[in-house]
XYZ file of C-alpha atoms in Angstrom:
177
model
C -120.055 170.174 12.892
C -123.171 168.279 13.164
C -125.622 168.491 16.051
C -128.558 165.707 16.842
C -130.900 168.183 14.905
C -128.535 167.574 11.750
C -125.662 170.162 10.693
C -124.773 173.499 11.739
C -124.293 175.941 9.095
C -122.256 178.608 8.700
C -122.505 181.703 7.209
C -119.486 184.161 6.606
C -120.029 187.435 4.503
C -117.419 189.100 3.616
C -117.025 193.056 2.349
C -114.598 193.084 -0.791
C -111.340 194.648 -0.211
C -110.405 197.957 -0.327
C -110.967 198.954 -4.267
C -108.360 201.279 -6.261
C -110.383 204.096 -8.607
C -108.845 204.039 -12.374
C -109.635 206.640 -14.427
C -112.267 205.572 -16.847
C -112.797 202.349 -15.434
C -116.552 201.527 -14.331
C -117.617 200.750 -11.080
C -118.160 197.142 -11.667
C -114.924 196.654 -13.357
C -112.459 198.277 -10.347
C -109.674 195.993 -9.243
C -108.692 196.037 -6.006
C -106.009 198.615 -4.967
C -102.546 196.906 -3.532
C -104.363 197.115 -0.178
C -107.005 195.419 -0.849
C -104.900 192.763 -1.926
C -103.330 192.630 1.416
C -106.526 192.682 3.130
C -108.068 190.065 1.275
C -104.906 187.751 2.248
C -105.142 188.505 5.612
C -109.143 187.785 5.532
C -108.044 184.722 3.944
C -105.327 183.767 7.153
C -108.071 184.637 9.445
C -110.478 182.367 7.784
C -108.520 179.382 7.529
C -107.079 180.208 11.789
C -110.549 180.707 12.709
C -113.483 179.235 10.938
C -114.621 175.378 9.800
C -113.452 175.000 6.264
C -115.592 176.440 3.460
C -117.741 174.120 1.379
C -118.605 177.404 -1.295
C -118.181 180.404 -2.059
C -120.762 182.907 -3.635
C -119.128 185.847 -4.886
C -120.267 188.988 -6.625
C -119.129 189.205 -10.089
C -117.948 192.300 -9.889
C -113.993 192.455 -10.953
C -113.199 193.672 -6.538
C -115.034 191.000 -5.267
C -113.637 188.434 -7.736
C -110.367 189.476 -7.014
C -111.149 189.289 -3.296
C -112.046 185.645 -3.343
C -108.737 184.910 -5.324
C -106.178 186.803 -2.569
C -108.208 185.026 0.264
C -106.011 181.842 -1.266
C -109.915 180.126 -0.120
C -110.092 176.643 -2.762
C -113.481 175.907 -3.031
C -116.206 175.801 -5.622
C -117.598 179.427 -6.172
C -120.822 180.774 -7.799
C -120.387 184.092 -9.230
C -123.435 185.986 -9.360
C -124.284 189.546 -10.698
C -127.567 189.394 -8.635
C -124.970 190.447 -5.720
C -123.401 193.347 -7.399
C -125.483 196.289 -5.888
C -127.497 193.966 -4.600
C -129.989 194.360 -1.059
C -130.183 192.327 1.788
C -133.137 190.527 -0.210
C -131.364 190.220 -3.037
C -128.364 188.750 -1.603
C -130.499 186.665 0.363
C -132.628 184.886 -2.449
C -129.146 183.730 -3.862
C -127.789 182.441 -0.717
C -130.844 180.509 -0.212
C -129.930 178.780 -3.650
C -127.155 177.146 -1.622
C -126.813 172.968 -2.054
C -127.541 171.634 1.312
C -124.574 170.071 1.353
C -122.704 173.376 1.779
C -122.017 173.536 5.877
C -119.917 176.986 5.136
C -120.775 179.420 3.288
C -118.165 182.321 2.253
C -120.389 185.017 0.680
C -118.503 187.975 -1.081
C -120.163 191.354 -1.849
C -120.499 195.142 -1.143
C -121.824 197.149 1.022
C -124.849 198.349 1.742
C -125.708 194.623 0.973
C -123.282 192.990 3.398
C -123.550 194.519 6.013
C -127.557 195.351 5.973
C -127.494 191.135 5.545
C -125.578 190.629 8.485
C -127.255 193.098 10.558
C -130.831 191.377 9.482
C -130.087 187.694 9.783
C -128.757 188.016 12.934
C -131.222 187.415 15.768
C -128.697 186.360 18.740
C -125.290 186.993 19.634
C -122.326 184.973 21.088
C -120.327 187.976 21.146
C -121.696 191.097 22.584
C -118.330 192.748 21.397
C -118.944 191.647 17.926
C -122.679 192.818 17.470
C -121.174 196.732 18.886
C -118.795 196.241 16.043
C -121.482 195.144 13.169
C -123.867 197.634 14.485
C -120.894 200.428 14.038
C -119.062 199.743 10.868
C -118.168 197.003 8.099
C -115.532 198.882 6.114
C -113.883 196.737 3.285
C -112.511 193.039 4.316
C -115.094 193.069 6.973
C -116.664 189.584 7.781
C -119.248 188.360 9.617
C -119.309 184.991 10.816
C -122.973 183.735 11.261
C -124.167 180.050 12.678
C -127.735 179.070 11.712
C -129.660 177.104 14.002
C -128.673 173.561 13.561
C -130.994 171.707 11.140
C -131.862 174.376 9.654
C -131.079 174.686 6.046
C -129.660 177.637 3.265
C -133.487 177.868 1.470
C -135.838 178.921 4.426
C -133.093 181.440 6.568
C -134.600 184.382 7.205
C -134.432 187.243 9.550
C -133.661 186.632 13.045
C -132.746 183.288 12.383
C -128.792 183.374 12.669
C -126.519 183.957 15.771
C -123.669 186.097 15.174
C -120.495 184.370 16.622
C -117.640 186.753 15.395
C -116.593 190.034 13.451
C -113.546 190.525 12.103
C -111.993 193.272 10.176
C -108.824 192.095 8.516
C -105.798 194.011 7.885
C -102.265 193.051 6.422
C -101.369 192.865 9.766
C -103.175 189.560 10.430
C -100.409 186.396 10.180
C -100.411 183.208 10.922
């Protein structure tokens, strides 16, 4: 979507799905348990139902997150980044700001706090007073929230305030198309 100020961008960032806890295993390298699979696939439905399609994807490297992006069934170029694994909102931030300007959508996939600190920071308005109760309350795993930046405004100077949250969605298995 483009506007006379140039393109609007949009932001989605998306909490990894629910992670299983193997003996032995570190934190880093945790798959996602069989629900989190589900979850991620039903993020994935919701995305493609709801949302423009995405340009990117920046994803922590983290094995969960990884796997995450995979179940979503999303095909587009990703960036894995271990800046995002335990990562805070600035931290997050400095890498999404790396974005091409070519990207319109943006599917970002991490952990919380990061997410949802991001989310909660970034956004400055709200299309959906529903939505901001929900961010402001929880962003358990498969959480997303869908950010619009202003249009002409671009990935390297967004900052706080600057974004308008438009939805929040948690996704479950029970999502279909």
């Amino acid at each position: 979507m483009t506007s006379a100020d140039g393109p609007v961008r949009t932001l989605i960032l998306l909490r990894h799905g629910k992670a299983d806890y193997p003996g032995g295993t570190r934190d880093y390298d945790r798959p996602l348990a069989d629900r989190g699979e589900l979850e991620a696939a039903a993020a994935g439905r919701w995305l493609r139902r709801q949302q423009p399609p995405i340009d990117a994807a920046l994803c922590s490297a983290s094995l969960r997150t990884r796997e995450t992006l995979a179940a979503t069934g999303i095909v587009a170029p990703a960036r894995y980044a271990d800046e995002i694994y335990e990562a805070s909102p600035d931290e997050v931030l400095t890498e999404i700001r790396r974005t091409s300007a070519d990207v319109a959508t943006l599917l970002v996939v991490g952990h919380s706090p990061g997410m949802p600190a991001l989310a909660a920071r970034l956004t400055g308005r709200t299309a959906d007073p529903e939505a901001a109760a929900q961010l402001s309350s929880r962003f358990p795993t498969s959480a997303m929230a869908v950010l619009q930046l202003p249009a002409g405004s671009g990935w390297g100077v967004l900052g706080p305030g600057d974004a308008t949250l438009i939805a929040f969605h948690v996704a479950r298995g029970a999502d279909r198309d």
